[in-house]
């Protein structure tokens, strides 16, 4: 029998055994559950008691009789509204508990002690919204009221995870053009957080940059920010999950209209120079001519219009909810005085305005088909464009590098829930996502690129372009069966994903790129061909577009076992299969426990272990489809090599491999795919190359594996005051990374200034670069590892007019390669010098991070509060600024104290962002008008994330510019890039009408 068939058959047997022997479960990500346990005054179970659960806002009613264990389970309850639980039994007094609010993915336990006659019964509630979190999943859950009341810059829904201190900003890891807030938890990757919306997967399978379809904030009922998405229903993640449940309508018509403005005139124009040099780098010098650090975008003017409305179509039967949002944003960047006049506008202006426009719409209809069947239909639209994505035009990057980036998506989802019996329930979901385009790059005026790093950097010209689409169709089904002390959930999902188009991310420079030596300092118009370090240009050998199809499917079983009234155990097993990889044994166990010592509902001790297999993004594989020997590749030539231009304007060379003999073609840089040895042996031979000379070619490509263990506790100290703390450990193995199989032999340095010429380095490559041959042969390999240890704490209070929380995380994140595939490059690409030799802090490692949130409702409908975020410094990776080993890369690190410096061995400056808000509610009959002002980074602290000057130099002491925010020369103002700095003090105004 084929291996895949054996695995599937074996898993079906496991599922069947679990169904027969160990019924169990946790709730779906888009709903919650209630378990009612009924005892009499002697503590004996009460069988055949009638339990009724009623949603106060929608009128939905579910009934069940208690089992021989005295329990009744109600899975798949919507989060909209609150619930009344009524218990009745002949001979006992009836009991009703009202207003129980639920949290997604959790099961609230209602323990009822019925008494004889008219005596009042005793009711204890565990795990409801207002109680401790009695589950192995760790994270922060935000309801719609909290989300609306929290000041969020630009009201981006993707910013919400940062309210949990265990999530760190992912800014600086690339791809800011998506205009989302990137977040990272654990060992560090923004590409392996899974996004769920109403139980359906919302991951961007092509680039895994952020959610494929963004939602308006007004559409969110609850956002769960999980650092350990324990439930077996969560997959394709390294652990963290961002789970969104959208709002549904109720029997009451409700809605709002909002206008938000961020005036440019109220933004701070500069920062002080205090953070220009980190105190940890004493050699760093702040130029005496420097007067200020400029923010990346000033003014950053924003106007946002949004509205939401929901209510009944047919009372108690059919409901609707719709939300829309339009954002108009103009961002002004400043250009450096060092740029030559001929690349500036005719008037010599040193400002450039980028335009961002985005429209969002989300609507859903909930319909009761029968008393036991409900249907949810949801549609979403998300489209935006940006004329200066990633702030490409800023500082020493001239207006000629501008491009337009476009991204759009359409989606539709259908959920069907059927109560098949008093203990059996089925949930079926179908969803379609159309990313059209998922990424489109256009250069308005394509031209050759000229660029230089170092102390006097610049970039002029742009010609990159691409147009990529991503389509996804998915179906999932979950069956819930409650029996005795067990709640069983088992099911599966299947996803078909198709992506393709032309170009890479973010495109290939069709008109060529000159890279000048970073050690040069002369103005651009004085540079000559002798100052060029490298020239590159794409060459097409036939394939320059692609279409890729993959299947992702999963099966899972989850058992929630109520060992007693105080102890709940969880046991789950998940199997994942992604046809893009060679992994066929990705079984992921999940084990957890929640214990209430002495039956105290105000105290829980929890622990969990979970294994995950993150989804590989398809654009990694696309690089091999269009970047091989028969594709569109980039050749790179240094002075003296074939293919090096004769002058700075004699480009593009326009090499046509169909007419040019191989002996006249320069060696190329190509990308190949793992697991296709026989194919490449034949293909390389056709070009006169011996593929078997390449060492370490991987015969398979696997999904990486993440293992997360946690243990902690949460206590309600006094009514409304909760304190929780959890220790989390993550080990991540088989991280994929791009490895050059044809790298030069290792060149180990023990003293500053040691170097090897490109010619000498090329002579040591397994396949020596010759005309018609190859230089770099890159492939994706599972070589990396990452580790995380963190203490995640949360203190929260919600009682009367005051509500607040303090979230603090002490952590350490290290890796041997960056999980996102960018950031700190290795000192040498040779596989013999990778692995533990490259172990160091993650590019986003922050040892301390705290988030403080508080508000107070004063008399006369006036509310004020604060949102503060503090974090310690990120690492800085020191570089020599030279290609010491001759491999064509400038990632070489300096020799300090007789050895090459470790990755990320220096630190920058910390983060401080203090915000305030004030809101006045003005009653207008039964409606209300809300006037709100929000201030961010009130003290205008320069929050520096990355250092533009990471060149330590190749001498015995550090360059005085090492560690500076940006290159300044004799300028009075420093102009850092968008990825290196957070916004200055900003003020937003909101006017909201509620009805």
CSV table of C-alpha atoms in Angstrom, one decimal, residues 54-62 249-253 311-320 365-375:
chain,number,residue,atom,x,y,z
A,54,UNK,CA,-31.3,30.7,25.9
A,55,UNK,CA,-29.5,33.5,24.1
A,56,UNK,CA,-30.9,36.8,25.4
A,57,UNK,CA,-30.2,38.8,22.3
A,58,UNK,CA,-31.2,36.3,19.5
A,59,UNK,CA,-33.7,34.1,21.2
A,60,UNK,CA,-31.9,31.0,20.2
A,61,UNK,CA,-32.8,28.1,22.5
A,62,UNK,CA,-31.1,24.7,23.2
A,249,UNK,CA,-27.1,40.8,14.1
A,250,UNK,CA,-29.6,40.4,17.0
A,251,UNK,CA,-33.2,41.2,17.6
A,252,UNK,CA,-32.2,44.8,18.2
A,253,UNK,CA,-31.3,47.1,15.4
A,311,UNK,CA,-30.3,43.7,13.2
A,312,UNK,CA,-33.1,41.3,12.5
A,313,UNK,CA,-34.4,40.5,9.0
A,314,UNK,CA,-37.0,38.2,10.6
A,315,UNK,CA,-37.1,38.4,14.4
A,316,UNK,CA,-35.7,35.4,16.3
A,317,UNK,CA,-35.1,33.8,12.9
A,318,UNK,CA,-32.8,35.8,10.5
A,319,UNK,CA,-30.2,38.4,11.3
A,320,UNK,CA,-27.7,40.6,9.4
A,365,UNK,CA,-26.3,36.9,7.5
A,366,UNK,CA,-27.3,34.3,10.1
A,367,UNK,CA,-30.5,32.3,9.4
A,368,UNK,CA,-32.2,29.6,11.4
A,369,UNK,CA,-33.2,27.0,8.8
A,370,UNK,CA,-35.0,24.8,11.3
A,371,UNK,CA,-35.1,24.6,15.1
A,372,UNK,CA,-32.0,22.5,15.0
A,373,UNK,CA,-30.1,24.0,12.0
A,374,UNK,CA,-28.5,27.4,11.4
A,375,UNK,CA,-26.7,28.9,8.5
